[in-house]
Amino acid sequence: MAYLDHAATTPMLPEALAAYVATATELGNASSPHAFGRGARRRVEEAREAVAEALGASPYEVVFTAGGTESTNLSVKGVFWSRCATEARHNQIITTAVEHHAVFDAVGWLERHEGAEIIRLPVDPAGRVAPEDLRAALDRSLDGAGGTRASLVSTMWANNEVGTVQPLAELAAIAARAGVPLHTDAVQVVGQLPVDFAASGVAAMSVSGHKIGGPGGVGTLLLTRDTPCTPLLHGGGQEREIRSGTLDVAGIVAFSVAVRAAVGAQAGHAARIGALRDELVARVLAAVPDAVLNGSRVHRLPGNAHFSFPGCEGDALLLLLDAQQIACSTGSACSAGIAQPSHVLLAMGADAASARSSLRFTLGHTSTRADVDALIEALPGAVERARRAGRGIRSIP
Amino acid sequence: MKVLAAMSGGVDSAVAAARAVDAGHDVTGVHLALARRSQTNDSGTRGCCTPEDSRDARRAADIIGIPCYIWDMSERFAADVVDDFVLEYAAGRTPNPCLRCNEKIKFAAVLDRALALGFAAVVTGHHARLRVGGGLRRSVDLAKDQSYVLAVLTRHQLDHTILPLGDSTKAEVRAEAAERGLTVADKPDSTDICFIADGDTRGFLAQRLGRAPGQIVDATSGAVLGQHHGAYAYTVGQRRGLDLRTAAPDRRPRYVLSVTPATNTVTVGPVEALDVAVIHAARAVWTGARPAPVTCEIQVRAHGETLPAAVVPTGDGGIIARLPDPARGVAAGQTIVAYDGDTVLCSATITATGRETTPTAGGPATA
């Protein structure tokens, strides 16, 4: 088996799994005042401090959630609602055309149901947003009275499909100067790039556990003290009155262990998988000369390789590689598993056919050269076959 | 053999895939996403290809132990089946979308893609049998027989098809599904037209084609008996839903005899005017015999009765069927399938019918 889909999910780190198992056997609701509850609360707060320290946040800024999608929804909707409640004019959201569906569809929903005006910043062919486009959009958001109509800016730090890294520091500085909170989706970033919440200048940052060697179903929204946020989930108010629900103590502890490990190993990990990824890219382009590497060569996550294979359908390639025990991704899928042309590639200027012909290979902490060898052995034959199938489909009148 | 099993999420295709595995094939499942949005989540009136169906297909594949992928054929389905369905009605004909889906999607787009990807055949859960040496036969379960909707397939398509269920009754298939632990064992049969989940074909057509009021004319007296909101909504042989404001002069019930899109007229007449003795049909596909005059039985509807006929191939690739006992309510656009016993001889698309020997386009002669 060659697992080349670490951006979808990556194996749990042994230390995170051990922490999970050890904690899951302990009894206690972190909201209970008795000894059992206090024990659970202590484990949660230690985890919060560990996450905060690893990511450059203060413990109060760590809001535990059920993962990346909840964090992004909470941030985008919560900040929008809260800012609109304070000032009705704050009905704009500035975002990008290449967001993950967790942001893309959340702002789409606010547009359709809550009267939000969405400004989707374009990207260049490599998938990058130009800081001056954000500056211009924020300038246009100014109303006559010198205030802004923008409730928030939401831009991903690095793209989940093509791995393009945005100029986040510049974007955050521009938003901060305009006095508009910026949320960033950092789900793909932790463990691959250095992350320092305070230094980044963003108001909110979404992080997911299972992308970095932690368990699924847990993550965090880092949220500065002064960013207002209306809850999505109402109830016990466990997390800063912003997020309710009994805390998953074992998941949170394992998550904190994974965050610490991923951040601690980041530099070495990025160097190792970056080199392996460069080898993968070079060998894919040698094996399939007309393959096209999508995204940026420079501003790219170290574990990401993303190609278009002209004349192929990505889902046919995936099937053929899967049959040879090679796991990869077409990059985007809806809940029913239907491959649709990626809005990310379309925004980067690809046509629908080329967007459908793409495949993503992502490396992680268990990746080895043997995985790349297996891919290179199987890929040319699969591409040739998928090409025949692609032609077959189009030839039918 | 490497084969591709089309899995709808229903019980038949699940058992068919399981049997293909038992037969020693290397089976890969594929679920076709045909409609982009489900119209209803009501499990009583299911269409195919809802998210629930894709889940059912994948669960069946899990239990059988095969991979299952989703193939998005929704664009082709919309163009080749749904749009075609609407256009056929608009032209005054009566299409069969299931047959069209088999012809254009399941055994064309899917089969072609499967062959190109290195699969040797497509496995489906249709109730029909393949003849040794080629060709198609009815299922042993005549009530569930689907040879009619497969009769449009060519020899090439049939040669790359595996139909594991043809020797079993539906009851046996359901019992086997339960034995195999397939959760879809008691799932209701799919009904009617999958892309019209609420069953309101007339409403669906009205949405697509708009209102087009016109007259309902009596063929016998020439009198205008009522109004309609669009001739496309009527099918030859239809009696219910005519909403005639004026009774026919002879006071007898009226049936739709023909639909004429050019004048937006629905012509009605007494029941005996529906009788058809000659059927002209085009684009014949002969899978059970070489094209030659033959005395056989014909069927003009899925699950319809069979009638004796003399079928003669025409020079332009069609057929003419002459019926000693008249058929009733035969519309252009329907498919005629000729059988020799339980073997499909040929299929063709009906273009015209006649009460005697001279046909009239679009419906039975009314003179």
mmCIF file of N, CA and C in Angstrom, chain A residues 247-322:
data_model
loop_
_atom_site.group_PDB
_atom_site.id
_atom_site.type_symbol
_atom_site.label_atom_id
_atom_site.label_comp_id
_atom_site.label_asym_id
_atom_site.label_seq_id
_atom_site.Cartn_x
_atom_site.Cartn_y
_atom_site.Cartn_z
ATOM 1 N N LEU A 247 -17.066 18.451 26.925
ATOM 2 C CA LEU A 247 -15.757 18.361 26.279
ATOM 3 C C LEU A 247 -15.318 16.908 26.139
ATOM 4 N N ASP A 248 -14.718 16.628 24.989
ATOM 5 C CA ASP A 248 -14.167 15.307 24.689
ATOM 6 C C ASP A 248 -12.744 15.286 25.252
ATOM 7 N N VAL A 249 -12.640 14.895 26.518
ATOM 8 C CA VAL A 249 -11.361 15.064 27.222
ATOM 9 C C VAL A 249 -10.248 14.254 26.543
ATOM 10 N N ALA A 250 -10.523 13.008 26.227
ATOM 11 C CA ALA A 250 -9.482 12.167 25.616
ATOM 12 C C ALA A 250 -9.070 12.742 24.255
ATOM 13 N N GLY A 251 -10.062 13.166 23.485
ATOM 14 C CA GLY A 251 -9.762 13.734 22.168
ATOM 15 C C GLY A 251 -8.934 14.998 22.293
ATOM 16 N N ILE A 252 -9.286 15.846 23.267
ATOM 17 C CA ILE A 252 -8.581 17.116 23.446
ATOM 18 C C ILE A 252 -7.141 16.871 23.906
ATOM 19 N N VAL A 253 -6.970 15.930 24.826
ATOM 20 C CA VAL A 253 -5.616 15.632 25.313
ATOM 21 C C VAL A 253 -4.765 15.076 24.170
ATOM 22 N N ALA A 254 -5.334 14.131 23.413
ATOM 23 C CA ALA A 254 -4.581 13.548 22.291
ATOM 24 C C ALA A 254 -4.276 14.622 21.247
ATOM 25 N N PHE A 255 -5.232 15.502 21.027
ATOM 26 C CA PHE A 255 -5.029 16.613 20.091
ATOM 27 C C PHE A 255 -3.855 17.483 20.540
ATOM 28 N N SER A 256 -3.829 17.779 21.831
ATOM 29 C CA SER A 256 -2.755 18.652 22.331
ATOM 30 C C SER A 256 -1.394 17.979 22.165
ATOM 31 N N VAL A 257 -1.359 16.675 22.372
ATOM 32 C CA VAL A 257 -0.096 15.948 22.192
ATOM 33 C C VAL A 257 0.329 16.013 20.725
ATOM 34 N N ALA A 258 -0.638 15.857 19.827
ATOM 35 C CA ALA A 258 -0.335 15.899 18.394
ATOM 36 C C ALA A 258 0.133 17.293 17.972
ATOM 37 N N VAL A 259 -0.538 18.322 18.485
ATOM 38 C CA VAL A 259 -0.137 19.688 18.129
ATOM 39 C C VAL A 259 1.301 19.923 18.559
ATOM 40 N N ARG A 260 1.597 19.550 19.813
ATOM 41 C CA ARG A 260 2.945 19.779 20.321
ATOM 42 C C ARG A 260 3.975 19.014 19.489
ATOM 43 N N ALA A 261 3.661 17.758 19.180
ATOM 44 C CA ALA A 261 4.605 16.939 18.411
ATOM 45 C C ALA A 261 4.785 17.506 17.008
ATOM 46 N N ALA A 262 3.665 17.872 16.367
ATOM 47 C CA ALA A 262 3.733 18.358 14.982
ATOM 48 C C ALA A 262 4.507 19.671 14.909
ATOM 49 N N VAL A 263 4.242 20.540 15.865
ATOM 50 C CA VAL A 263 4.938 21.832 15.857
ATOM 51 C C VAL A 263 6.412 21.633 16.184
ATOM 52 N N GLY A 264 6.700 20.741 17.143
ATOM 53 C CA GLY A 264 8.087 20.491 17.518
ATOM 54 C C GLY A 264 8.897 19.904 16.372
ATOM 55 N N ALA A 265 8.260 19.056 15.577
ATOM 56 C CA ALA A 265 8.974 18.360 14.499
ATOM 57 C C ALA A 265 8.894 19.112 13.176
ATOM 58 N N GLN A 266 8.222 20.263 13.179
ATOM 59 C CA GLN A 266 7.872 20.922 11.905
ATOM 60 C C GLN A 266 9.061 21.149 10.972
ATOM 61 N N ALA A 267 10.133 21.719 11.475
ATOM 62 C CA ALA A 267 11.228 22.094 10.579
ATOM 63 C C ALA A 267 11.826 20.860 9.905
ATOM 64 N N GLY A 268 12.116 19.844 10.707
ATOM 65 C CA GLY A 268 12.708 18.632 10.152
ATOM 66 C C GLY A 268 11.740 17.905 9.230
ATOM 67 N N HIS A 269 10.474 17.861 9.650
ATOM 68 C CA HIS A 269 9.432 17.195 8.865
ATOM 69 C C HIS A 269 9.279 17.880 7.507
ATOM 70 N N ALA A 270 9.201 19.210 7.533
ATOM 71 C CA ALA A 270 9.013 19.953 6.281
ATOM 72 C C ALA A 270 10.200 19.730 5.344
ATOM 73 N N ALA A 271 11.407 19.698 5.916
ATOM 74 C CA ALA A 271 12.585 19.495 5.064
ATOM 75 C C ALA A 271 12.555 18.097 4.444
ATOM 76 N N ARG A 272 12.202 17.094 5.269
ATOM 77 C CA ARG A 272 12.219 15.717 4.766
ATOM 78 C C ARG A 272 11.131 15.497 3.714
ATOM 79 N N ILE A 273 9.858 15.838 4.051
ATOM 80 C CA ILE A 273 8.806 15.550 3.066
ATOM 81 C C ILE A 273 8.860 16.524 1.895
ATOM 82 N N GLY A 274 9.419 17.717 2.122
ATOM 83 C CA GLY A 274 9.598 18.650 1.009
ATOM 84 C C GLY A 274 10.537 18.067 -0.038
ATOM 85 N N ALA A 275 11.626 17.463 0.430
ATOM 86 C CA ALA A 275 12.576 16.851 -0.508
ATOM 87 C C ALA A 275 11.931 15.652 -1.211
ATOM 88 N N LEU A 276 11.193 14.862 -0.438
ATOM 89 C CA LEU A 276 10.527 13.693 -1.028
ATOM 90 C C LEU A 276 9.472 14.147 -2.040
ATOM 91 N N ARG A 277 8.768 15.225 -1.708
ATOM 92 C CA ARG A 277 7.757 15.771 -2.625
ATOM 93 C C ARG A 277 8.421 16.279 -3.913
ATOM 94 N N ASP A 278 9.556 16.949 -3.769
ATOM 95 C CA ASP A 278 10.251 17.423 -4.969
ATOM 96 C C ASP A 278 10.652 16.252 -5.864
ATOM 97 N N GLU A 279 11.058 15.165 -5.218
ATOM 98 C CA GLU A 279 11.415 13.969 -5.984
ATOM 99 C C GLU A 279 10.175 13.406 -6.687
ATOM 100 N N LEU A 280 9.070 13.369 -5.952
ATOM 101 C CA LEU A 280 7.817 12.866 -6.538
ATOM 102 C C LEU A 280 7.426 13.702 -7.760
ATOM 103 N N VAL A 281 7.498 15.017 -7.611
ATOM 104 C CA VAL A 281 7.119 15.904 -8.719
ATOM 105 C C VAL A 281 8.015 15.652 -9.924
ATOM 106 N N ALA A 282 9.318 15.594 -9.681
ATOM 107 C CA ALA A 282 10.262 15.416 -10.792
ATOM 108 C C ALA A 282 10.013 14.086 -11.495
ATOM 109 N N ARG A 283 9.774 13.040 -10.709
ATOM 110 C CA ARG A 283 9.600 11.723 -11.311
ATOM 111 C C ARG A 283 8.247 11.593 -12.016
ATOM 112 N N VAL A 284 7.213 12.238 -11.483
ATOM 113 C CA VAL A 284 5.918 12.216 -12.181
ATOM 114 C C VAL A 284 6.045 12.930 -13.532
ATOM 115 N N LEU A 285 6.700 14.099 -13.527
ATOM 116 C CA LEU A 285 6.830 14.861 -14.770
ATOM 117 C C LEU A 285 7.715 14.126 -15.774
ATOM 118 N N ALA A 286 8.657 13.322 -15.266
ATOM 119 C CA ALA A 286 9.497 12.529 -16.172
ATOM 120 C C ALA A 286 8.704 11.344 -16.725
ATOM 121 N N ALA A 287 7.881 10.741 -15.880
ATOM 122 C CA ALA A 287 7.136 9.542 -16.297
ATOM 123 C C ALA A 287 5.964 9.898 -17.193
ATOM 124 N N VAL A 288 5.350 11.045 -16.938
ATOM 125 C CA VAL A 288 4.203 11.499 -17.744
ATOM 126 C C VAL A 288 4.535 12.913 -18.212
ATOM 127 N N PRO A 289 5.240 13.009 -19.341
ATOM 128 C CA PRO A 289 5.808 14.320 -19.719
ATOM 129 C C PRO A 289 4.779 15.431 -19.898
ATOM 130 N N ASP A 290 3.547 15.110 -20.266
ATOM 131 C CA ASP A 290 2.607 16.220 -20.462
ATOM 132 C C ASP A 290 1.791 16.523 -19.208
ATOM 133 N N ALA A 291 2.126 15.891 -18.095
ATOM 134 C CA ALA A 291 1.445 16.233 -16.841
ATOM 135 C C ALA A 291 1.803 17.669 -16.467
ATOM 136 N N VAL A 292 0.853 18.331 -15.820
ATOM 137 C CA VAL A 292 1.056 19.736 -15.452
ATOM 138 C C VAL A 292 0.983 19.854 -13.934
ATOM 139 N N LEU A 293 2.036 20.412 -13.346
ATOM 140 C CA LEU A 293 2.008 20.659 -11.905
ATOM 141 C C LEU A 293 1.177 21.915 -11.651
ATOM 142 N N ASN A 294 0.129 21.777 -10.845
ATOM 143 C CA ASN A 294 -0.709 22.932 -10.522
ATOM 144 C C ASN A 294 -0.219 23.596 -9.246
ATOM 145 N N GLY A 295 -0.468 24.882 -9.149
ATOM 146 C CA GLY A 295 -0.102 25.608 -7.944
ATOM 147 C C GLY A 295 1.235 26.295 -8.104
ATOM 148 N N SER A 296 1.809 26.638 -6.974
ATOM 149 C CA SER A 296 3.049 27.407 -6.988
ATOM 150 C C SER A 296 4.240 26.497 -6.702
ATOM 151 N N ARG A 297 5.359 26.751 -7.378
ATOM 152 C CA ARG A 297 6.578 26.000 -7.082
ATOM 153 C C ARG A 297 7.213 26.512 -5.783
ATOM 154 N N VAL A 298 6.986 27.781 -5.486
ATOM 155 C CA VAL A 298 7.670 28.413 -4.360
ATOM 156 C C VAL A 298 6.793 28.435 -3.112
ATOM 157 N N HIS A 299 5.597 29.000 -3.278
ATOM 158 C CA HIS A 299 4.712 29.173 -2.129
ATOM 159 C C HIS A 299 3.819 27.949 -1.997
ATOM 160 N N ARG A 300 4.399 26.864 -1.481
ATOM 161 C CA ARG A 300 3.679 25.597 -1.523
ATOM 162 C C ARG A 300 3.922 24.823 -0.242
ATOM 163 N N LEU A 301 2.879 24.131 0.232
ATOM 164 C CA LEU A 301 3.051 23.239 1.375
ATOM 165 C C LEU A 301 4.051 22.150 1.005
ATOM 166 N N PRO A 302 4.931 21.767 1.926
ATOM 167 C CA PRO A 302 5.969 20.796 1.569
ATOM 168 C C PRO A 302 5.416 19.419 1.214
ATOM 169 N N GLY A 303 4.242 19.071 1.730
ATOM 170 C CA GLY A 303 3.737 17.718 1.485
ATOM 171 C C GLY A 303 2.844 17.596 0.271
ATOM 172 N N ASN A 304 2.629 18.701 -0.458
ATOM 173 C CA ASN A 304 1.601 18.689 -1.511
ATOM 174 C C ASN A 304 2.182 18.609 -2.921
ATOM 175 N N ALA A 305 1.602 17.705 -3.718
ATOM 176 C CA ALA A 305 1.863 17.687 -5.166
ATOM 177 C C ALA A 305 0.505 17.540 -5.849
ATOM 178 N N HIS A 306 0.262 18.332 -6.864
ATOM 179 C CA HIS A 306 -1.060 18.338 -7.493
ATOM 180 C C HIS A 306 -0.878 18.523 -8.993
ATOM 181 N N PHE A 307 -1.413 17.563 -9.756
ATOM 182 C CA PHE A 307 -1.175 17.574 -11.200
ATOM 183 C C PHE A 307 -2.485 17.529 -11.983
ATOM 184 N N SER A 308 -2.426 18.053 -13.189
ATOM 185 C CA SER A 308 -3.450 17.732 -14.185
ATOM 186 C C SER A 308 -2.820 16.766 -15.176
ATOM 187 N N PHE A 309 -3.595 15.746 -15.564
ATOM 188 C CA PHE A 309 -3.138 14.784 -16.558
ATOM 189 C C PHE A 309 -4.047 14.927 -17.774
ATOM 190 N N PRO A 310 -3.621 15.713 -18.758
ATOM 191 C CA PRO A 310 -4.506 16.046 -19.877
ATOM 192 C C PRO A 310 -5.105 14.800 -20.538
ATOM 193 N N GLY A 311 -6.391 14.868 -20.803
ATOM 194 C CA GLY A 311 -7.074 13.760 -21.474
ATOM 195 C C GLY A 311 -7.603 12.696 -20.531
ATOM 196 N N CYS A 312 -7.269 12.803 -19.242
ATOM 197 C CA CYS A 312 -7.733 11.810 -18.266
ATOM 198 C C CYS A 312 -8.868 12.402 -17.435
ATOM 199 N N GLU A 313 -9.685 11.513 -16.877
ATOM 200 C CA GLU A 313 -10.601 11.924 -15.828
ATOM 201 C C GLU A 313 -9.944 11.534 -14.509
ATOM 202 N N GLY A 314 -9.891 12.489 -13.576
ATOM 203 C CA GLY A 314 -9.243 12.212 -12.297
ATOM 204 C C GLY A 314 -9.831 11.014 -11.583
ATOM 205 N N ASP A 315 -11.165 10.855 -11.650
ATOM 206 C CA ASP A 315 -11.748 9.745 -10.893
ATOM 207 C C ASP A 315 -11.428 8.390 -11.529
ATOM 208 N N ALA A 316 -11.202 8.378 -12.846
ATOM 209 C CA ALA A 316 -10.777 7.129 -13.483
ATOM 210 C C ALA A 316 -9.356 6.779 -13.049
ATOM 211 N N LEU A 317 -8.494 7.784 -13.000
ATOM 212 C CA LEU A 317 -7.123 7.562 -12.532
ATOM 213 C C LEU A 317 -7.112 7.057 -11.097
ATOM 214 N N LEU A 318 -7.952 7.671 -10.284
ATOM 215 C CA LEU A 318 -8.005 7.275 -8.878
ATOM 216 C C LEU A 318 -8.408 5.802 -8.749
ATOM 217 N N LEU A 319 -9.409 5.395 -9.539
ATOM 218 C CA LEU A 319 -9.865 3.997 -9.517
ATOM 219 C C LEU A 319 -8.731 3.055 -9.921
ATOM 220 N N LEU A 320 -8.017 3.421 -10.986
ATOM 221 C CA LEU A 320 -6.961 2.548 -11.490
ATOM 222 C C LEU A 320 -5.800 2.462 -10.492
ATOM 223 N N LEU A 321 -5.466 3.576 -9.851
ATOM 224 C CA LEU A 321 -4.380 3.558 -8.875
ATOM 225 C C LEU A 321 -4.819 2.823 -7.607
ATOM 226 N N ASP A 322 -6.063 3.018 -7.226
ATOM 227 C CA ASP A 322 -6.602 2.333 -6.044
ATOM 228 C C ASP A 322 -6.503 0.821 -6.235
#
